[in-house]
Tab-separated table of C-alpha atoms and ligand atoms in Angstrom:
chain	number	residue	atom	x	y	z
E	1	UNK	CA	-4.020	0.935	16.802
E	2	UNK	CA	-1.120	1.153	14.074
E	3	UNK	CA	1.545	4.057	14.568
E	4	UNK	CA	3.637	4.529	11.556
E	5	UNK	CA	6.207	7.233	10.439
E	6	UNK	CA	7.224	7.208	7.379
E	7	UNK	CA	9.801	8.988	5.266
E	8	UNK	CA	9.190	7.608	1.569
E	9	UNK	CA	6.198	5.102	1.965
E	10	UNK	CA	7.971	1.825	2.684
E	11	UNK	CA	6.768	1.877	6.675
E	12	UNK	CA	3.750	3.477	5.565
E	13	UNK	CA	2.797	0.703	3.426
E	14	UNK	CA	3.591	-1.715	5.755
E	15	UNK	CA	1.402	-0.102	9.172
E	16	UNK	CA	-1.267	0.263	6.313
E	17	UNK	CA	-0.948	-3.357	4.738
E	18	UNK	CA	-0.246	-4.830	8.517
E	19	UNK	CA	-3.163	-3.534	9.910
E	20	UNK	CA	-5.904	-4.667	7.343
E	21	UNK	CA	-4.476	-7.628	7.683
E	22	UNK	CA	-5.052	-7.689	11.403
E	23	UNK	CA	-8.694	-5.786	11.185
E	24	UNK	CA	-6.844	-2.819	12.813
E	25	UNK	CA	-6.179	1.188	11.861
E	26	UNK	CA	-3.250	2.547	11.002
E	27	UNK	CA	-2.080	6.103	11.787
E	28	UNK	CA	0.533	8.470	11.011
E	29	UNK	CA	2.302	10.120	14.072
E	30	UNK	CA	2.983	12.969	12.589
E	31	UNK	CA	-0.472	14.584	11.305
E	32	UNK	CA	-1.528	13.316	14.776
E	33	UNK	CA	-2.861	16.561	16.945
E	34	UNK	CA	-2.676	15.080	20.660
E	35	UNK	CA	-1.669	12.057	22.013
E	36	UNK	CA	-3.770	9.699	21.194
E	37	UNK	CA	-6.143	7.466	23.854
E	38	UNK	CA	-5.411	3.660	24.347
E	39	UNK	CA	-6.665	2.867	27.177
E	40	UNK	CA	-9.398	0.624	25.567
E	41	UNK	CA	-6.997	-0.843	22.729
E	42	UNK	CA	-6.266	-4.435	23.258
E	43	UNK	CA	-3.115	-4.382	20.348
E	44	UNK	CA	-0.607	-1.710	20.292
E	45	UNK	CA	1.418	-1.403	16.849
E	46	UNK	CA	4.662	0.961	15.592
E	47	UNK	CA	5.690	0.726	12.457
E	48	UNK	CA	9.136	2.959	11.612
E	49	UNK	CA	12.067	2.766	9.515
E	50	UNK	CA	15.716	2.513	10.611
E	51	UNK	CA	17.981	4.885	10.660
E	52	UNK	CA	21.880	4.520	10.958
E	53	UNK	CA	20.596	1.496	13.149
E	54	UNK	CA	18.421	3.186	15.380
E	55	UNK	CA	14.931	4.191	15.717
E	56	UNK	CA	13.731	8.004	13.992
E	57	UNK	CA	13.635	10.750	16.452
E	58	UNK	CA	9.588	11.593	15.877
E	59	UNK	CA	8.778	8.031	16.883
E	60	UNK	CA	11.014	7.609	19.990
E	61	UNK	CA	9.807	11.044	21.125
E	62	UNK	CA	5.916	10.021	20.189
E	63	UNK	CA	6.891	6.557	22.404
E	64	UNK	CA	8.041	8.129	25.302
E	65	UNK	CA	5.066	10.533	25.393
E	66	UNK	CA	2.212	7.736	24.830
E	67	UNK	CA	0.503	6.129	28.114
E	68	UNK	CA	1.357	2.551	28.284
E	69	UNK	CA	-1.444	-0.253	28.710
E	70	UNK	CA	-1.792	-3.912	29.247
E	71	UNK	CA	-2.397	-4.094	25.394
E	72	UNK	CA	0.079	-6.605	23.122
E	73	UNK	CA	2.267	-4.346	21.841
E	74	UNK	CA	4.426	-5.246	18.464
E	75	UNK	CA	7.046	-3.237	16.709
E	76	UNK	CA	8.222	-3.728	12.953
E	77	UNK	CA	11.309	-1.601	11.459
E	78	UNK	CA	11.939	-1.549	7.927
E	79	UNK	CA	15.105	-1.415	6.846
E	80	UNK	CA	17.163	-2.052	3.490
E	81	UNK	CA	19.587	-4.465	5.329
E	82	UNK	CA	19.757	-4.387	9.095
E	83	UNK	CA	18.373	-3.384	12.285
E	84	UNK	CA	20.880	-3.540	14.392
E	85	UNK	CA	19.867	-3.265	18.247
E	86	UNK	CA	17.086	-0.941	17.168
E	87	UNK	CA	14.023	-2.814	18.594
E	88	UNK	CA	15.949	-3.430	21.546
E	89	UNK	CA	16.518	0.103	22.391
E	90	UNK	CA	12.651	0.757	21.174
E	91	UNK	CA	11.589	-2.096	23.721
E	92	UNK	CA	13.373	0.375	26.471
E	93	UNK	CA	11.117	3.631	25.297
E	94	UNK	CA	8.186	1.395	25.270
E	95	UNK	CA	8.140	-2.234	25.909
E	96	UNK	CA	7.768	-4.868	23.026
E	97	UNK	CA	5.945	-8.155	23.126
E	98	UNK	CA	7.434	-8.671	19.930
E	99	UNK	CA	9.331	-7.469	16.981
E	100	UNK	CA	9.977	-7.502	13.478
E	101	UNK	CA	12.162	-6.414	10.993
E	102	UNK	CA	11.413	-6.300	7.616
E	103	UNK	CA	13.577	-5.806	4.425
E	104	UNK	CA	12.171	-2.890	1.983
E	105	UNK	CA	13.953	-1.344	-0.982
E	106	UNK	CA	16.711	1.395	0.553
E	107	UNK	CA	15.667	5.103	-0.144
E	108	UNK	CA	19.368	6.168	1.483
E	109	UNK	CA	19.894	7.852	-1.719
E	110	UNK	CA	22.634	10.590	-0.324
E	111	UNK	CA	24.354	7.776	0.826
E	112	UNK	CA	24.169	4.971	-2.067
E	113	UNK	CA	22.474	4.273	-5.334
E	114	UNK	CA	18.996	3.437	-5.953
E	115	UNK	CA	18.781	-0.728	-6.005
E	116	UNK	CA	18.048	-1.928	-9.579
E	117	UNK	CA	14.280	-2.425	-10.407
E	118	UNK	CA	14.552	-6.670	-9.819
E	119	UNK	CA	16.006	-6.409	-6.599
E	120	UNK	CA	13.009	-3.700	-5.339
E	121	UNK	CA	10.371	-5.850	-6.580
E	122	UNK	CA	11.894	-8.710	-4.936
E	123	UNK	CA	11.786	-7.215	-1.993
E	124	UNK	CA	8.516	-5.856	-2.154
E	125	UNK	CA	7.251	-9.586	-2.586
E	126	UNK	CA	9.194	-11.313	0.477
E	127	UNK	CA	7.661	-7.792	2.502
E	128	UNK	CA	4.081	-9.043	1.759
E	129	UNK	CA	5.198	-12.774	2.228
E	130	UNK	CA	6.373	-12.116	5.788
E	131	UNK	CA	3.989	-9.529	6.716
E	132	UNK	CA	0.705	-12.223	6.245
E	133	UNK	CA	2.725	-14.681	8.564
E	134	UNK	CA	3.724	-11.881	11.015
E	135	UNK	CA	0.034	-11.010	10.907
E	136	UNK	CA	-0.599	-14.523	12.107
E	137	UNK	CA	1.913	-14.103	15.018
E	138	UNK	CA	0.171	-11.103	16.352
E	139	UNK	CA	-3.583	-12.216	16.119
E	140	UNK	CA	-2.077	-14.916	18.196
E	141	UNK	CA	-0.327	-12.573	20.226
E	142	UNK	CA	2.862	-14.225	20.227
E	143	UNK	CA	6.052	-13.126	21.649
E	144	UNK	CA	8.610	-13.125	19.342
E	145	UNK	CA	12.276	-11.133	18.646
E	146	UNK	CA	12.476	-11.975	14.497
E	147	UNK	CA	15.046	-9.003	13.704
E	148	UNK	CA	17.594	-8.783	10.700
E	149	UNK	CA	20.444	-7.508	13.789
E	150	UNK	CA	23.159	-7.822	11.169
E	151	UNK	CA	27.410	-7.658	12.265
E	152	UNK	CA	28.745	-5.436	14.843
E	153	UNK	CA	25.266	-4.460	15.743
E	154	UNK	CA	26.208	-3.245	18.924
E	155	UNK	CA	28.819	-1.014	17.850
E	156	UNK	CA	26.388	0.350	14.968
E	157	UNK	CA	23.557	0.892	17.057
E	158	UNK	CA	25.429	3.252	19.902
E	159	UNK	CA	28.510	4.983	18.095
E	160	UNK	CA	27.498	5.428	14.461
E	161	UNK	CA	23.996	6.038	14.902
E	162	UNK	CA	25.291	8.935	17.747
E	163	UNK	CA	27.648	10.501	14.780
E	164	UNK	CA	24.028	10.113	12.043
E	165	UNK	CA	22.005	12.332	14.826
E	166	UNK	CA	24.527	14.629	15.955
E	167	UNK	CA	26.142	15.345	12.783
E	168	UNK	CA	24.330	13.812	9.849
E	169	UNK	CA	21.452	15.350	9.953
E	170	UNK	CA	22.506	18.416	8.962
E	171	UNK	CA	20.714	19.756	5.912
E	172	UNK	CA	23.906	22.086	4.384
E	173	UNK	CA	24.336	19.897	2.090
E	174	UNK	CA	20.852	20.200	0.011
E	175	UNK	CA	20.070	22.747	-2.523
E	176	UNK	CA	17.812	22.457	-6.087
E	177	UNK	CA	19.050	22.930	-9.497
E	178	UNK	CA	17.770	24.988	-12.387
E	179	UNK	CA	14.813	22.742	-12.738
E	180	UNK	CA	13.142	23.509	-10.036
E	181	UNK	CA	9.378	24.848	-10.564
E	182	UNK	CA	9.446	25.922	-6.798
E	183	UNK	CA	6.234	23.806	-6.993
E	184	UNK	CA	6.749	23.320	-2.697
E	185	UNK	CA	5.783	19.866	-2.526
E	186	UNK	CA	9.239	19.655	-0.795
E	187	UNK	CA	8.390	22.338	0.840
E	188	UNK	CA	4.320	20.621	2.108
E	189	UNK	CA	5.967	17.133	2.406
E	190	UNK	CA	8.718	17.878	5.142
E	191	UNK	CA	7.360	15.942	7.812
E	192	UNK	CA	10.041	18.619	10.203
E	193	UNK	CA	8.772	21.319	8.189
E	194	UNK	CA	12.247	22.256	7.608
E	195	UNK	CA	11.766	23.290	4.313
E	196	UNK	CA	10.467	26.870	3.575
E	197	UNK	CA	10.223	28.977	0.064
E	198	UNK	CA	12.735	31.853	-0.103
E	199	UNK	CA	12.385	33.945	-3.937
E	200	UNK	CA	10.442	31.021	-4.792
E	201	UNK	CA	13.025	28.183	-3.822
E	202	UNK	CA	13.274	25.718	-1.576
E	203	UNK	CA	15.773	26.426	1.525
E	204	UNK	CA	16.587	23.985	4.088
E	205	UNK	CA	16.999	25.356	8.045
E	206	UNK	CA	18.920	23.473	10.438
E	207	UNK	CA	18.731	19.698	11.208
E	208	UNK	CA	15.945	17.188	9.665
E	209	UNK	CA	14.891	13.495	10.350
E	210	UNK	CA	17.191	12.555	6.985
E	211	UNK	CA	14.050	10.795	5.711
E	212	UNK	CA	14.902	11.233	2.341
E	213	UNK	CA	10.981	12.486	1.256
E	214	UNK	CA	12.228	15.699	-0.450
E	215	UNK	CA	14.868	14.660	-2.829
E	216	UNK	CA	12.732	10.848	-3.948
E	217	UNK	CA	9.784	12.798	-4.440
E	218	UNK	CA	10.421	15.936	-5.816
E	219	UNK	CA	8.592	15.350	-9.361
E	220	UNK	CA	11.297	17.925	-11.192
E	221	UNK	CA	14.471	15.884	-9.322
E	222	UNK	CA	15.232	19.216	-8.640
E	223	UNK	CA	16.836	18.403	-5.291
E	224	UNK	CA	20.193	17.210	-4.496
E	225	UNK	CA	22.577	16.817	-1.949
E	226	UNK	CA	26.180	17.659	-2.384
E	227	UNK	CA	27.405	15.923	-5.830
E	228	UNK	CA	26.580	12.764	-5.540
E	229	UNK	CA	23.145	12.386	-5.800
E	230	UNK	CA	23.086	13.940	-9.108
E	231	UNK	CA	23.729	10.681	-10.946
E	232	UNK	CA	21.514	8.731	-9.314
E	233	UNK	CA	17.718	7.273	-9.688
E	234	UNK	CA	15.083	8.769	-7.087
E	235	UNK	CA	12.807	6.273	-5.104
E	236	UNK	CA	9.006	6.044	-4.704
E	237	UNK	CA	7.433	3.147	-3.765
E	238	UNK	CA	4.075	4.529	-5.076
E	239	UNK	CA	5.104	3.521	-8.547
E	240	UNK	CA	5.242	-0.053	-7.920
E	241	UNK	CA	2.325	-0.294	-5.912
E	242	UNK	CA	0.756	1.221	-9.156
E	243	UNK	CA	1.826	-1.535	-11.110
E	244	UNK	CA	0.473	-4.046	-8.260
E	245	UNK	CA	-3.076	-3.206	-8.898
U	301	FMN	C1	18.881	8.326	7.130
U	301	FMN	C2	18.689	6.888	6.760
U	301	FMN	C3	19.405	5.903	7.413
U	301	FMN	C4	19.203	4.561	7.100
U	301	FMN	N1	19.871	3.615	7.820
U	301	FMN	C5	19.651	2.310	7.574
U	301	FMN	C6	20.293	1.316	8.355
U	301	FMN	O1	20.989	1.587	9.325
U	301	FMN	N2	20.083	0.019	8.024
U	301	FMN	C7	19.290	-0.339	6.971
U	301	FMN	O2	19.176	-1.539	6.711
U	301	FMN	N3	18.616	0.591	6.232
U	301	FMN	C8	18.776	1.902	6.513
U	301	FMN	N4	18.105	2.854	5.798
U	301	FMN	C9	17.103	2.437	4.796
U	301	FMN	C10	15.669	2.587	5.313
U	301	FMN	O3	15.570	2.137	6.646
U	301	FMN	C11	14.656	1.815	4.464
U	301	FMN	O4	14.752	2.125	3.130
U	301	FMN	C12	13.233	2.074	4.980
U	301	FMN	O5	12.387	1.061	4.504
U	301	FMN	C13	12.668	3.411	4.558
U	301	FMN	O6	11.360	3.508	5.054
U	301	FMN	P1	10.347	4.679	4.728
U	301	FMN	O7	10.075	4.626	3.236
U	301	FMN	O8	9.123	4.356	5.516
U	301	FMN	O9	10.954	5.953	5.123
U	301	FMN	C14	18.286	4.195	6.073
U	301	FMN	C15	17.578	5.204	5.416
U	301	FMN	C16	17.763	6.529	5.752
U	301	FMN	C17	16.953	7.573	5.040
């Protein structure tokens, strides 16, 4: 079995493209309604981006909860860059035979602009490159570490990513503009169900995973988040796997 979370469709692609390859399932944590039962599986798989060099909270909390077995267990994050100690600290929740990072385009649209269309489809490409050897690896079951760590990986992986969950993921900062329909696929998509509709608009409560679904895929780009975000593309990774087929 595949576990995947998945903010914009970049780790979702990935369980889902991984585990064909490896005549496995792949399934998302969060429409999950119980823990799930492994004791007959004899490959364990999580598949979850990185955030602010560290792992999202839905998966570490869905690792921690899951019965561990004598299964090979792999773990791939996809990031835009780097890891940083990431899979390490995963390995900790639940232990890794091995791991993988992989580089996807960067949905961290509050934070920077969307990459130019070469350098996504690029990326894309080296993804399904790596994926069919890594595929290889684990129908072999071979231990491996092959993670993008990056610089001060240490320091980026305790510190900042402490500052991204106790402060960053505040959602203050979001609102829509006039064109909002208050269609509430914002609101349906939230995998924290943060999102509710208040005189038909979207308001944000509290703290969120940060996983960027809202603002790339609302189909008005109605959403934004403080000022600048409104100059900037949206992602989706559903339109180039359009153009794939
Ligand atoms: C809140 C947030 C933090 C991120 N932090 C990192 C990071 O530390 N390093 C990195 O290389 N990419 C980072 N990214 C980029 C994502 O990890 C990358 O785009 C990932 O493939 C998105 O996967 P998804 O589409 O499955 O959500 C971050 C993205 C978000 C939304």
């Amino acid at each position: 079995m595949v576990f995947y979370f998945s903010g914009t469709g970049n780790s979702k692609w990935v369980a889902k493209y991984l585990a064909q390859l490896i005549n496995d399932e792949a399934f998302d944590i969060i429409d999950l309604k119980q823990l799930p039962n492994i004791y007959n599986e004899k490959q364990i798989g999580f598949v979850f981006p990185i955030y602010a060099w560290g792992i999202p909270e839905p998966m570490a909390l869905f690792a921690k909860k899951l019965m561990k077995n004598k299964a090979f267990v792999f773990g791939v994050c996809t990031c835009g860059e780097d890891a940083g100690l990431a899979m390490k600290h995963f390995s900790k929740i639940y232990p890794l035979d091995s791991s993988y990072s992989i580089v996807m385009p960067n949905n961290y649209v509050i934070g920077y602009d969307i990459e130019d269309e070469q350098t996504i489809k690029n990326k894309l490409t080296n993804a399904k490159i790596k994926l069919q050897s890594i595929s290889n690896e684990i129908k072999e079951q071979r231990k491996t570490y092959n993670v993008q760590e990056g610089s001060h990986a240490r320091i980026k992986s305790s510190l900042v990513n402490f500052g991204f969950n106790k402060v960053a993921r505040n959602t203050k900062s979001f609102y829509t503009t006039d064109a909002c329909s208050g269609c509430s696929v914002c609101v349906n998509n939230c995998p924290k169900s943060s999102i509710s509709l208040k005189n038909g608009k979207p308001v944000w409560e509290g703290q969120c995973y940060m996983c960027m679904r809202c603002i790339n895929e609302c189909p008005q780009q109605a959403i934004q988040y403080g000022k600048d975000t409104e100059n900037r593309k949206r992602y989706s990774i559903k339109k180039y796997l359009e153009e794939d087929k």
